[in-house]
Tab-separated table of C-alpha atoms and ligand atoms in Angstrom:
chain	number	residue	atom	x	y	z
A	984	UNK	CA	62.911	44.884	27.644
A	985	UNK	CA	64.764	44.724	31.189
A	986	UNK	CA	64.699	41.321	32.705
A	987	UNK	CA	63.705	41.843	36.077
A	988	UNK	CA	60.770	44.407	34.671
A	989	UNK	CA	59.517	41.629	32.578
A	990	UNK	CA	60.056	38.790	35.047
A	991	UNK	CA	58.027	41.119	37.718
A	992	UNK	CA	54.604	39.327	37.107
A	993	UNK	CA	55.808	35.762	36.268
A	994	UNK	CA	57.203	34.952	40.271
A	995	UNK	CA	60.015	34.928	41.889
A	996	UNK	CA	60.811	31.059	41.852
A	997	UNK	CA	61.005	31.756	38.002
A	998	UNK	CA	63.340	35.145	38.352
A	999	UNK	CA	65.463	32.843	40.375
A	1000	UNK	CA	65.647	30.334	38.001
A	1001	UNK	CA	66.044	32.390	34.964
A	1002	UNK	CA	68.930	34.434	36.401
A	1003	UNK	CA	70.753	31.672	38.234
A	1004	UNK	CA	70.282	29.303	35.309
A	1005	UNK	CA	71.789	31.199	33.093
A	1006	UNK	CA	75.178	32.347	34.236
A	1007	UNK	CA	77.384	35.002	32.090
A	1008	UNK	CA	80.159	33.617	30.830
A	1009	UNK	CA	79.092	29.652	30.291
A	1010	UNK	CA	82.029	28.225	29.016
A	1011	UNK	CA	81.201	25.106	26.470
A	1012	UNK	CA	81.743	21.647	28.276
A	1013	UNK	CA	80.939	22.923	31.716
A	1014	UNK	CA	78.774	21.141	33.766
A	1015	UNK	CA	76.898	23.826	35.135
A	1016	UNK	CA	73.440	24.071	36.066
A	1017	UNK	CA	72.460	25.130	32.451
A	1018	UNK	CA	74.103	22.691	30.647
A	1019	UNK	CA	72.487	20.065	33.338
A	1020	UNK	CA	69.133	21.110	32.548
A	1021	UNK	CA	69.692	21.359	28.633
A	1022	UNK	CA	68.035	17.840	27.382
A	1023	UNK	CA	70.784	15.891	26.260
A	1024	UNK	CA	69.170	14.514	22.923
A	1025	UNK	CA	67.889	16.346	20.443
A	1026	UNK	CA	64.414	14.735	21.321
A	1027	UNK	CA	63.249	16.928	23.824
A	1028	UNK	CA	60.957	13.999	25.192
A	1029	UNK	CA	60.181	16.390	28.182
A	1030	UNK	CA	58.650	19.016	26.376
A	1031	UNK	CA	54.614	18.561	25.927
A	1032	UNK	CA	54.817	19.063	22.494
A	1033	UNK	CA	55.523	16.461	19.695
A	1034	UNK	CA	56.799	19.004	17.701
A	1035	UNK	CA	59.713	16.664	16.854
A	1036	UNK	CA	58.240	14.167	14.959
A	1037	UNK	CA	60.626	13.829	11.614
A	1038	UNK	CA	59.832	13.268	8.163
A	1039	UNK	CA	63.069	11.540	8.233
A	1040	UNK	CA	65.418	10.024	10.810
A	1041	UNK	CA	69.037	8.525	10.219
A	1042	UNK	CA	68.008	4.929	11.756
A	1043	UNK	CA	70.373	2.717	13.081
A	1044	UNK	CA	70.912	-0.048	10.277
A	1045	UNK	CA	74.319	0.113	8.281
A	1046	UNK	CA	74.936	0.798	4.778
A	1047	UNK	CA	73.766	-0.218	2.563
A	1048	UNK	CA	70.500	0.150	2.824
A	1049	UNK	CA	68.389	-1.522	-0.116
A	1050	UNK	CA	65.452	-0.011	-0.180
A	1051	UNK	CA	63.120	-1.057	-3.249
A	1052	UNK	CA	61.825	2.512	-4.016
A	1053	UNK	CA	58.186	2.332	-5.471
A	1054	UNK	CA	58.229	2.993	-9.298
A	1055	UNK	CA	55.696	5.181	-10.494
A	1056	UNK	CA	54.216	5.479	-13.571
A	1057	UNK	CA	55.257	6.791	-16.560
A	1058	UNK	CA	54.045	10.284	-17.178
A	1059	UNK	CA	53.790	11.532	-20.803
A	1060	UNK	CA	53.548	15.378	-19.835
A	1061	UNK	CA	56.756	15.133	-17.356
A	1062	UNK	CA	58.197	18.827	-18.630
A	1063	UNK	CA	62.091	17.513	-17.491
A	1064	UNK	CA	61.326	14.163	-20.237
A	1065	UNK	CA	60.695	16.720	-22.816
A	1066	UNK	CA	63.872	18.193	-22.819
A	1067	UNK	CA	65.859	14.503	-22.892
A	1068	UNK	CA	66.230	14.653	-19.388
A	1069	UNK	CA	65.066	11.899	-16.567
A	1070	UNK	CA	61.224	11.720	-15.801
A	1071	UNK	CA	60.771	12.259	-12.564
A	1072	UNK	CA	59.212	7.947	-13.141
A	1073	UNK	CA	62.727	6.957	-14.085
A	1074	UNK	CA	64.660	8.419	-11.116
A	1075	UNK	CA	63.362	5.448	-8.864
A	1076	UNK	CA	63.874	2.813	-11.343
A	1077	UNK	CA	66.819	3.866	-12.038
A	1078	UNK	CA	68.076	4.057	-8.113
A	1079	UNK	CA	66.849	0.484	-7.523
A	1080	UNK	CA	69.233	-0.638	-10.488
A	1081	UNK	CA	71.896	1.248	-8.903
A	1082	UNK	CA	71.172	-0.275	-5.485
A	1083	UNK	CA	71.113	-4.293	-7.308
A	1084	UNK	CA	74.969	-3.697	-8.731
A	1085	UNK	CA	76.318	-1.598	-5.453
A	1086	UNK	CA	76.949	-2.041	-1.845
A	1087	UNK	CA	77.845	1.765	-1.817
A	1088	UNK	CA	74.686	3.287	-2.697
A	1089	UNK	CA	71.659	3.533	-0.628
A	1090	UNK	CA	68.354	4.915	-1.632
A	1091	UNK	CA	65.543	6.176	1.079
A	1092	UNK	CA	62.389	7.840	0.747
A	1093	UNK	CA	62.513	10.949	3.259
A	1094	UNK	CA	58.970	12.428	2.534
A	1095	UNK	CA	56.234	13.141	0.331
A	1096	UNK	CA	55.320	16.018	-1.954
A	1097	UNK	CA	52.119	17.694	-1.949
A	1098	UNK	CA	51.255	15.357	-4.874
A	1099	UNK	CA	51.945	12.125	-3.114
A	1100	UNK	CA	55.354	11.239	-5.014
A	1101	UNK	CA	57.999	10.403	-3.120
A	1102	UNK	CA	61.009	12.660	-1.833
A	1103	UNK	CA	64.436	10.786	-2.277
A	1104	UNK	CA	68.099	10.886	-0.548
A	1105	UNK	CA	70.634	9.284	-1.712
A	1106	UNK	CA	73.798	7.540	0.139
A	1107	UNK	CA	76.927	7.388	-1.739
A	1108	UNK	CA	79.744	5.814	0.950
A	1109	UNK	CA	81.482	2.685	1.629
A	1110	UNK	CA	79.643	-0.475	3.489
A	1111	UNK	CA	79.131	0.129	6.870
A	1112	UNK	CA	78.336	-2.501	9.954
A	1113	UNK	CA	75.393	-1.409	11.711
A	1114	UNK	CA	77.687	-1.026	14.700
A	1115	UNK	CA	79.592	1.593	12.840
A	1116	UNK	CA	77.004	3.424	11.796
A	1117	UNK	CA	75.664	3.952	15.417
A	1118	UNK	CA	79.538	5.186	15.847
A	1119	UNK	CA	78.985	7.835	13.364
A	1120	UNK	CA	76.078	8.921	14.904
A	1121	UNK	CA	77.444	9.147	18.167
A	1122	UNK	CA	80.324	11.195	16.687
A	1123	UNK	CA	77.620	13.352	15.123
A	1124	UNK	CA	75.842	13.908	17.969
A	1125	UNK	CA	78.918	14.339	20.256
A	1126	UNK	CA	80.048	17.758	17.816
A	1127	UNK	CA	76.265	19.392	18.202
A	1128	UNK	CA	76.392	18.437	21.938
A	1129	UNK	CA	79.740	18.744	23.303
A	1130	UNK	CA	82.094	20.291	20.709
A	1131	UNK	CA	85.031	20.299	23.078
A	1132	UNK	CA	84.786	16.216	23.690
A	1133	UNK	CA	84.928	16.110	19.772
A	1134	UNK	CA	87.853	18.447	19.091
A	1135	UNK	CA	89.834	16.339	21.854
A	1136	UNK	CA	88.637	12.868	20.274
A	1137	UNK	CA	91.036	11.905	18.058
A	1138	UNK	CA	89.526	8.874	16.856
A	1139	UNK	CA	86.834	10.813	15.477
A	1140	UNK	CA	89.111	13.159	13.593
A	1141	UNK	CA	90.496	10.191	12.055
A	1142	UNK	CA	87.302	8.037	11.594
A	1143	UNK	CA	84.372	10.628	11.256
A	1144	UNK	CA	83.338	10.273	7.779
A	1145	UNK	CA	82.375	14.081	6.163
A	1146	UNK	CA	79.035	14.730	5.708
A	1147	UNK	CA	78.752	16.841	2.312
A	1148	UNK	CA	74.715	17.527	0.910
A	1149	UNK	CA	74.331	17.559	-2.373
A	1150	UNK	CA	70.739	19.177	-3.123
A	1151	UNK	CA	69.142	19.819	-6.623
A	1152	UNK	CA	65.724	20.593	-8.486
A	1153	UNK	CA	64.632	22.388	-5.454
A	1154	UNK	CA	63.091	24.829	-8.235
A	1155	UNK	CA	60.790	22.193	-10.234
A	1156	UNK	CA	61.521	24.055	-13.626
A	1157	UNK	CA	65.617	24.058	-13.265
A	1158	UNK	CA	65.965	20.005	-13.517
A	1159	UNK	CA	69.687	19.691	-14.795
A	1160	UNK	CA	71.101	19.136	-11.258
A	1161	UNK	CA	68.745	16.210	-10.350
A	1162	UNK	CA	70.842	14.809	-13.795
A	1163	UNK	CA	74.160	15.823	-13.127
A	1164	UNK	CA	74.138	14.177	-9.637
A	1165	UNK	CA	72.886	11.000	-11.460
A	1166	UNK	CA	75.628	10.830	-13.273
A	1167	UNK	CA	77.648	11.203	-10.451
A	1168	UNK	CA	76.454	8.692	-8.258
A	1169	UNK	CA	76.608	6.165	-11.310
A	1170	UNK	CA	80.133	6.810	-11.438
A	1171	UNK	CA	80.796	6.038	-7.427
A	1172	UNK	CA	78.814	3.386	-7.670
A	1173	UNK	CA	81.179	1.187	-9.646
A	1174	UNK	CA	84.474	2.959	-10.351
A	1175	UNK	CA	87.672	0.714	-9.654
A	1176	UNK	CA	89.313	3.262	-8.784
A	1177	UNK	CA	91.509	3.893	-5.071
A	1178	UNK	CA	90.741	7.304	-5.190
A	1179	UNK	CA	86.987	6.981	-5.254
A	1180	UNK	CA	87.304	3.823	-2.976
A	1181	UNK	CA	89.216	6.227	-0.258
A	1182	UNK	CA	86.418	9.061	-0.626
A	1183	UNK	CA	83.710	6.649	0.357
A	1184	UNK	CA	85.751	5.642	3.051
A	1185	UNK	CA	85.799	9.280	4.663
A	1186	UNK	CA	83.151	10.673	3.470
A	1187	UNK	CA	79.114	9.877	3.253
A	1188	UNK	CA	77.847	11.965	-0.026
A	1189	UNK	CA	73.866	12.599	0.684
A	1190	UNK	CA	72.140	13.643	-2.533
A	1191	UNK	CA	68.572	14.795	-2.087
A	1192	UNK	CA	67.957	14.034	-5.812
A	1193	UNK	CA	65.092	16.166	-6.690
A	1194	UNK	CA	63.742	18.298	-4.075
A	1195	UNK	CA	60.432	19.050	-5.572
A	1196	UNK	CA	59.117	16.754	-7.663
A	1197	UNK	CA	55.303	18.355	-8.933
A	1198	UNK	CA	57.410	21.101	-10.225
A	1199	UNK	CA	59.960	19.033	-11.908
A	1200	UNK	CA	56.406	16.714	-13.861
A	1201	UNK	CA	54.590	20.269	-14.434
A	1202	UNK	CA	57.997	22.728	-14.785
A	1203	UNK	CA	57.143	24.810	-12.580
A	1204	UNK	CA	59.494	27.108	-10.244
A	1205	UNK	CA	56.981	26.526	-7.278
A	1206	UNK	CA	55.353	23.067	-5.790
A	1207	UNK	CA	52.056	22.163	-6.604
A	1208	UNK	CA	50.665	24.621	-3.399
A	1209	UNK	CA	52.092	27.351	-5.850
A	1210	UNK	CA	54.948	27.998	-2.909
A	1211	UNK	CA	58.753	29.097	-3.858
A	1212	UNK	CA	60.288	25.918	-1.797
A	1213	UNK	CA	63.878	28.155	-1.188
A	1214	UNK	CA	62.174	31.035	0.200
A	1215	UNK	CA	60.247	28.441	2.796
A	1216	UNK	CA	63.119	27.002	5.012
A	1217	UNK	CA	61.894	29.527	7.827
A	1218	UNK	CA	58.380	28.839	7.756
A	1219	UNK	CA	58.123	24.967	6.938
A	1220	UNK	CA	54.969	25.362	5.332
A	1221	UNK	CA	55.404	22.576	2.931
A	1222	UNK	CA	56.002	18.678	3.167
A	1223	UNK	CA	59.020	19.281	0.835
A	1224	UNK	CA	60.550	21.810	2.884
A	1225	UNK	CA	60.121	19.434	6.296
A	1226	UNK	CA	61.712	16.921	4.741
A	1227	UNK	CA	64.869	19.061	3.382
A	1228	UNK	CA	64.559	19.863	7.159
A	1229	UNK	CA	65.172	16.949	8.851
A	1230	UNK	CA	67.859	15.257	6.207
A	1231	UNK	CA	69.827	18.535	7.226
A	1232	UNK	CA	69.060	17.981	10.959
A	1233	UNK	CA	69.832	14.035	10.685
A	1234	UNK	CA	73.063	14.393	8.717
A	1235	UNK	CA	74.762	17.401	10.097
A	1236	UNK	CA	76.726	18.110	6.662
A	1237	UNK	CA	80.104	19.939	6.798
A	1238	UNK	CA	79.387	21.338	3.525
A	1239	UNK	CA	76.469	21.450	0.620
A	1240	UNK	CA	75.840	23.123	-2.614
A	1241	UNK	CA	72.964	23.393	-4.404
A	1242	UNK	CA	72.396	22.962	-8.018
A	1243	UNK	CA	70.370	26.351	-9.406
A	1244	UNK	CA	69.789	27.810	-12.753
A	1245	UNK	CA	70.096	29.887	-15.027
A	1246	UNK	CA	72.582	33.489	-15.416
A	1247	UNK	CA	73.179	32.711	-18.806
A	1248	UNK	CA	76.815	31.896	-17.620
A	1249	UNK	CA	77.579	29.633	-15.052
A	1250	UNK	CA	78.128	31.480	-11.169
A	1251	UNK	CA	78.806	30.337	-8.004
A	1252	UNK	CA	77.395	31.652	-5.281
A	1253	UNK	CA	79.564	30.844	-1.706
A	1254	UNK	CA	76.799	32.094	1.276
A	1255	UNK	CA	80.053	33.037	3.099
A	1256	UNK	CA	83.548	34.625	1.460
A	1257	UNK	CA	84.585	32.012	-1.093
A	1258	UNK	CA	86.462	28.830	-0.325
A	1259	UNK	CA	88.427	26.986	-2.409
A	1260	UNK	CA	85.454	24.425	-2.962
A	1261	UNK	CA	84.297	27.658	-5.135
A	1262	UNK	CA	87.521	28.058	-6.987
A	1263	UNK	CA	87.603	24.500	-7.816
A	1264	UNK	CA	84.078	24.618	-9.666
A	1265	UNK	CA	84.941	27.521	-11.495
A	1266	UNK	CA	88.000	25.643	-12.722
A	1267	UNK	CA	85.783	22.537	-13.392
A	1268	UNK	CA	83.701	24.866	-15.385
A	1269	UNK	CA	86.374	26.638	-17.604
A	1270	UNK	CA	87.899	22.767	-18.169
A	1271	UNK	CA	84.510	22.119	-20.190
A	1272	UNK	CA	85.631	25.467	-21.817
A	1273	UNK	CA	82.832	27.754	-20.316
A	1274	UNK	CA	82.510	30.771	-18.728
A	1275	UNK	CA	81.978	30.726	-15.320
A	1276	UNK	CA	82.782	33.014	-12.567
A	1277	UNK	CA	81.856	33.732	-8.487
A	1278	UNK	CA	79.667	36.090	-7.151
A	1279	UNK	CA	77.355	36.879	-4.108
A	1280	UNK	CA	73.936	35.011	-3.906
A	1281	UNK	CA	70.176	36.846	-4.025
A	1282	UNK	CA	69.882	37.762	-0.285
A	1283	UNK	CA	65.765	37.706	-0.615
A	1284	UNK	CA	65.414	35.134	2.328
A	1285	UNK	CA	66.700	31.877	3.787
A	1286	UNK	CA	67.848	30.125	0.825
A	1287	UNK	CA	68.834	26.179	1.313
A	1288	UNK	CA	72.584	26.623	1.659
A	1289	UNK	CA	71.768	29.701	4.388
A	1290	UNK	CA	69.614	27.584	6.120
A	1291	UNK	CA	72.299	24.772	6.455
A	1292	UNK	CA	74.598	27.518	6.998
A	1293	UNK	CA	72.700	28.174	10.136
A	1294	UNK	CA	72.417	24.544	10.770
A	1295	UNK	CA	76.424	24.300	10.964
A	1296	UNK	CA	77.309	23.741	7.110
A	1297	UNK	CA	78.951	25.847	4.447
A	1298	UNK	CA	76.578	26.683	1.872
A	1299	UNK	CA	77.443	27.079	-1.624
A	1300	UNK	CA	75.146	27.148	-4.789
A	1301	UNK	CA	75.635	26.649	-8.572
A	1302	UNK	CA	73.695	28.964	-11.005
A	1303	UNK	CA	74.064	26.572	-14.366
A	1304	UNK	CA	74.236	28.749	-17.470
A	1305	UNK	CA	71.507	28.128	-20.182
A	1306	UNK	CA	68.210	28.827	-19.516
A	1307	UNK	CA	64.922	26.518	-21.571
A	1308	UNK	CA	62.978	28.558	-24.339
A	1309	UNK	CA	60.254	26.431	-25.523
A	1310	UNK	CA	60.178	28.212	-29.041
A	1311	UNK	CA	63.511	26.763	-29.851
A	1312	UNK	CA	63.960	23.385	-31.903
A	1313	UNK	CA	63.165	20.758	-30.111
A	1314	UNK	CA	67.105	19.707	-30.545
A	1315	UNK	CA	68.432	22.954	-29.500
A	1316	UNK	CA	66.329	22.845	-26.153
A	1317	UNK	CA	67.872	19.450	-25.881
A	1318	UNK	CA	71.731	20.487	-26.428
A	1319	UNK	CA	71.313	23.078	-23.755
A	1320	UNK	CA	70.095	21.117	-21.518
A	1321	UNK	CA	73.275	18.426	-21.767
A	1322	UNK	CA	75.294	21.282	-20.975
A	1323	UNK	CA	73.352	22.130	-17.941
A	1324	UNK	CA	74.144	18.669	-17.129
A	1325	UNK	CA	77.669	18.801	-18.037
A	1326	UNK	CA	78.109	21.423	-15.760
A	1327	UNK	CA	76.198	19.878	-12.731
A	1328	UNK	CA	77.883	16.738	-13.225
A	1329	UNK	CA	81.607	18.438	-12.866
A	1330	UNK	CA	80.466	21.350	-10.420
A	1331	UNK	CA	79.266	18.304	-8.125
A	1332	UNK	CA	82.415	16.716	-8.875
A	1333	UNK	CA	84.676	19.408	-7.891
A	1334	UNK	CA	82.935	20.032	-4.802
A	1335	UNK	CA	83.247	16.690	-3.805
A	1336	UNK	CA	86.621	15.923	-4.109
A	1337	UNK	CA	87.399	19.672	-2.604
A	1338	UNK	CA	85.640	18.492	-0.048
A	1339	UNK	CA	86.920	15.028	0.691
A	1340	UNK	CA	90.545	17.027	0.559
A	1341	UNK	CA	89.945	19.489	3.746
A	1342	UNK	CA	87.652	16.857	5.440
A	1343	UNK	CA	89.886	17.780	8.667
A	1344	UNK	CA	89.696	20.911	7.884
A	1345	UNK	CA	85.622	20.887	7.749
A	1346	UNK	CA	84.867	19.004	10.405
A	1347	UNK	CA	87.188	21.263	12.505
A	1348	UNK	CA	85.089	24.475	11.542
A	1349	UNK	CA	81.618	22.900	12.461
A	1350	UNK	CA	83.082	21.728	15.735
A	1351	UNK	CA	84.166	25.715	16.298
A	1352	UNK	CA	80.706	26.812	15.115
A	1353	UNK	CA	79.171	24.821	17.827
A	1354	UNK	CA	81.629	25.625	20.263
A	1355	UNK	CA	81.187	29.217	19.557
A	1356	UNK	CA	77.981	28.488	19.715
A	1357	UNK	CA	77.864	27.430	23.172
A	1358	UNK	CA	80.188	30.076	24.404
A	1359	UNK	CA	77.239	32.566	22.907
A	1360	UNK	CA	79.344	33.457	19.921
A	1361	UNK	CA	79.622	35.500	17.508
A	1362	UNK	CA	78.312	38.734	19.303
A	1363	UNK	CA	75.380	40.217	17.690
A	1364	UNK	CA	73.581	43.200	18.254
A	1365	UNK	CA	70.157	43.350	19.461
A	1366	UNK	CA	70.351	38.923	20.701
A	1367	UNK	CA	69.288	38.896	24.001
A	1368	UNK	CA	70.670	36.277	26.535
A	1369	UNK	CA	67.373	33.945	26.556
A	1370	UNK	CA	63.964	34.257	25.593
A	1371	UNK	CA	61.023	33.486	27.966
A	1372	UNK	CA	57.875	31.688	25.726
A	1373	UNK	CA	54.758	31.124	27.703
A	1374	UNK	CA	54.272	27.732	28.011
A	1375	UNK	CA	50.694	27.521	25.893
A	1376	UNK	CA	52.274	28.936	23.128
A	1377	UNK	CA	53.043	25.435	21.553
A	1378	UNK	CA	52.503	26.414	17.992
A	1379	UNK	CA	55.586	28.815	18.592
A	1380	UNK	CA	57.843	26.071	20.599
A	1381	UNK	CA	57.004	22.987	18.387
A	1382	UNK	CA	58.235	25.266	15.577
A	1383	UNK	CA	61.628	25.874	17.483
A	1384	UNK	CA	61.567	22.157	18.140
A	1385	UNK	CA	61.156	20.666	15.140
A	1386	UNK	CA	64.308	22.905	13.687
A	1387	UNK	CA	66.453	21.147	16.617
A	1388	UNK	CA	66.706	24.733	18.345
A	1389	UNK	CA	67.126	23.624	22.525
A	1390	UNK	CA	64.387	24.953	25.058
A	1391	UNK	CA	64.156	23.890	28.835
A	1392	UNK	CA	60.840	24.154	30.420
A	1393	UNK	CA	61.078	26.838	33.345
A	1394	UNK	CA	57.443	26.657	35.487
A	1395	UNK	CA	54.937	28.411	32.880
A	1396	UNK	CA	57.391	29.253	30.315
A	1397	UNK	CA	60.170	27.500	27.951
A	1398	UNK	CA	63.604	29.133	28.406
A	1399	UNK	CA	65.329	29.449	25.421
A	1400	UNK	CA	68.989	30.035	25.857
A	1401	UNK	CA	70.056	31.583	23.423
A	1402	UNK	CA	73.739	30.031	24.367
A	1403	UNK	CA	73.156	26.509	22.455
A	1404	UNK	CA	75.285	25.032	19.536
A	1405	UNK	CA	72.105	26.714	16.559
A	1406	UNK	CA	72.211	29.956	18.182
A	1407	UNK	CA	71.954	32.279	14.379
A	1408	UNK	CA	69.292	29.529	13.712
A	1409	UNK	CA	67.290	30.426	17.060
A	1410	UNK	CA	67.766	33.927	16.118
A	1411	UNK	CA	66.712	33.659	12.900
A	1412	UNK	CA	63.683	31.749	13.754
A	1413	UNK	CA	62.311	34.292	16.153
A	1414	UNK	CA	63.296	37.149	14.586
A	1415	UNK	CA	62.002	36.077	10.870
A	1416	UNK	CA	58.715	35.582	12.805
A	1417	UNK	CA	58.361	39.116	15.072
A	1418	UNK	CA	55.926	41.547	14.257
A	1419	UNK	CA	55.408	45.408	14.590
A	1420	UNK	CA	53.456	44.714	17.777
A	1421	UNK	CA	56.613	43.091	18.897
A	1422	UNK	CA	54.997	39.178	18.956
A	1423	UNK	CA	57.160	36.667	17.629
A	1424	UNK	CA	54.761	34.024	15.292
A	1425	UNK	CA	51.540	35.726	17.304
A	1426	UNK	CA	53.072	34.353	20.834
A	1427	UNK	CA	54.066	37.016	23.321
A	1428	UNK	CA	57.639	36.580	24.179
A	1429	UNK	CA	59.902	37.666	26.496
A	1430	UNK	CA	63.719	38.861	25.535
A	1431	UNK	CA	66.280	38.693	28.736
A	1432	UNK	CA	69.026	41.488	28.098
A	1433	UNK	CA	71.926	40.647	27.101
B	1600	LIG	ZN1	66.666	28.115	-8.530
C-alpha cells in the first residue's frame, strides 16, 4: 500500500512525522531524529502497554548466585526415571548440591510450567563482583543499541564474556539432553583445570536445563496444554515458551544449540550454512565411535535455535540417535538411553569449547547483525520501511513488545521502524501473524513502502 494513500485519513501532523522521521539511508550510530525518538532501553516505559513484563530478568547481583531451588517431591511415574535417567525431582536437588561445592555455578528459577514446577537456567562462569556484572550488561546492551560504540570498544572485545545457550528437553519425551548438560556442568563446576578456569573467564554458559518439565514427568512431546513448545516461539502461548523468551532476550547469546532426538543416527542441524561448531560435534560424535553426520533442520516453523537466530544468535541443534521403545528390556531401554547421554554430554562439549575458541569471532558477527540491522539490512523483498499500528491495538503491540521488537508512539499509532537491531524478528512477527484479509494478529496495519 502507498504511504501517502494510506496516511491520507490519519492527518497531516502524522504524514509529517512518519516521512521526516524516518529518513532513507539511516546510517547506525547517527543521531538523527529517529534514533532520538527510539527509547533507549529495551523497557519501552512510554508505551501504555505493560507488555514487557518478563518471566525473567538478568538482575544486577554478581555471580554466584545461590539460589536454594525448591525440591519437589519425588514422583514414582516420572517417564525420564524409568529409563535411569534424572527425575525431573532430582534436577533441583541436585543443582543446590552443585551450588554448596561451587562459586561458578548459579541456579535461577526463570518461570513456571503449566503444572506449577519450576523452569530452571543454569550459570556456568567464573565469580563475578556485582559491579562487573552491571559491566556486562552494559556491554550487552551497548551491541543491541549501538553496535558501532561496541565494535570500536576495545575493552569489551577483550572483557565481554560470550554468551553461548545451551537448551534441552524442550520436547518432554526426548530427556537425554537435560542429562548430558548435567554432566557437563558437574564437570565445570570443579575441574582443576586452566583450560576450564580460562573458559569461565570469557565466557557465561546458560543452560536452560529442561525446558518443559510436564512432558519430561508424563513423556510426552507436548506440555501439559497438549502444545508442541518448538513450534510456539512466534505465538508465546505458553508459560514455557515466555520464559525461553526472555532468558534469550536477557542474555543475548552469541551462539546456542539445542539438544533434540531421535534420527536413529546422530545429525546436526546448523539453522544457517555449517560452522565449524558443527564440524566439531560431528567429530565429538565419531570419537565415541558413532555415526553422525550434518544436515538441514525441519523448516515447519520457528524452531528455538531460529528464533534466537532472529534474536542475534547462531542456532544449531543436535538430533541424538536412539530413539525409546517401551517393549524392549527394561536394560536395553536403559543402555540407549546412556548413549543418548553420551552424546549430549560431548556434543555440548564440543560446542562449548568451539565456541569459547572464536569468542572474538562471535561477538563480532552479532555486533554486524545489529549493525546491519540498523542500517535496514539484509534487503528483503516485500519489508516495507515502517509499519503504522493503531494505537488501540495493544494486544498486537504488547506482543511486539514483549519480544524486545522497538516501536515509537506517533499521535494515534505506534511506528514501527522496521530499521532497528531485530529487524527479521519484527518481520517475522508480523508476517507469521497476517491474514488473507491482510490484518496482522486481527489489528489493521499499515505497511510504508519501502
Ligand atoms: Zn525434539
Amino acid at each position: 500500500m502507498d504511504l501517502s494513500r494510506a496516511l491520507a485519513g490519519i492527518g497531516a501532523a502524522l504524514i509529517a512525522c512518519a516521512l521526516l522521521a524516518v529518513p532513507a539511508g539511516l546510517v547506525p550510530g547517527a543521531t538523527s531524529a529517529l534514533r532520538e525518538s527510539i527509547p533507549p532501553t529495551r523497557a519501552a516505559a512510554e508505551l501504555p502497554v505493560d507488555g514487557a513484563d518478563r518471566s525473567w530478568t538478568p538482575g544486577d547481583g554478581g555471580y554466584p548466585r545461590h539460589v536454594t531451588l525448591h525440591v519437589y517431591p519425588d514422583d514414582p511415574r516420572d517417564s525420564a526415571a524409568q529409563i535411569g535417567l534424572v527425575s525431573y525431582a532430582k534436577i533441583a536437588s541436585r543443582l543446590n548440591a552443585l551450588q554448596a561445592v561451587s562459586d561458578r555455578v548459579s541456579a535461577e528459577v526463570v518461570g513456571r510450567s503449566v503444572q506449577g514446577r519450576d523452569l530452571y537456567l543454569v550459570t556456568v562462569t567464573a565469580p563475578e563482583t556485582a559491579a562487573e556484572t552491571a559491566r556486562q550488561g552494559r556491554w550487552r546492551t551497548q551491541i543491541e543499541d549501538d553496535p558501532d560504540a561496541a565494535e570500536r570498544d576495545t575493552a569489551l572485545t577483550r572483557g565481554y564474556k560470550a554468551p553461548i545457550w545451551i537448551n534441552a528437553n524442550i520436547h518432554g519425551d526426548e530427556p537425554e539432553g537435560t542429562d548430558g548438560a548435567l554432566r557437563v556442568i558437574e564437570r565445570l563446576a570443579t575441574a582443576a583445570d586452566k583450560t576450564t578456569a580460562a573458559l569461565l573467564r570469557r565466557t557465561r554458559l546458560y543452560l536452560t536445563v529442561t525446558g518443559n518439565p510436564d512432558g519430561r514427568v508424563a513423556g510426552t512431546r507436548e506440555n501439559a496444554d497438549g502444545t508442541d513448545l518448538n513450534r510456539d516461539h512466534v505465538t508465546d502461548t505458553e508459560p514455557e515458551t515466555r520464559a525461553v523468551r526472555d532468558v534469550v532476550i536477557g542474555t543475548q547469546p552469541v551462539t546456542m544449540l539445542d539438544e533434540h532426538g531421535y534420527l536413529g543416527e546422530t545429525m546436526v542441524e546448523p539453522v544457517r550454512a555449517p560452522d565449524g561448531s558443527d564440524h566439531a560435534m560431528l567429530a565429538a560424535v565419531e570419537k565415541l565411535g558413532l555415526a553422525a553426520r550434518i544436515d538441514e533442520p525441519v523448516r515447519d516453523g520457528i524452531l528455538a535455535p531460529m528464533y534466537a537466530d532472529l534474536q542475534g544468535s547462531s542456532g544449531h541443534i543436535v538430533n541424538l540417535p536412539n530413539p525409546d521403545d517401551p517393549d524392549l528390556p527394561a536394560a536395553e531401554r536403559c543402555s540407549r538411553a546412556q548413549v543418548n547421554v553420551d552424546v549430549a554430554a560431548a556434543t555440548i562439549e564440543a560446542f562449548i569449547g568451539y565456541a569459547d575458541r572464536h569468542r572474538t569471532a562471535l561477538i563480532e558477527a552479532q555486533i554486524a547483525r545489529f549493525r546491519e540491522g540498523w542500517a535496514g539490512l539484509p534487503a528483503m523483498d516485500g519489508i516495507p520501511r515502517a509499519y503504522l499500528i493503531p494505537a488501540q491495538e495493544t494486544r498486537l503491540v504488547a506482543h511486539l513488545i514483549a519480544h524486545d521488537i522497538r516501536m515509537t508512539r506517533e499521535g494515534g499509532h505506534f511506528l514501527l521502524d522496521m530499521h532497528q537491531p531485530k529487524r527479521g524478528l519484527a518481520s517475522a512477527l508480523i508476517e507469521t501473524g497476517r491474514t488473507p484479509d491482510g490484518r496482522v494478529w486481527g489489528a489493521e496495519v499499515i505497511s510504508s513502502d519501502p
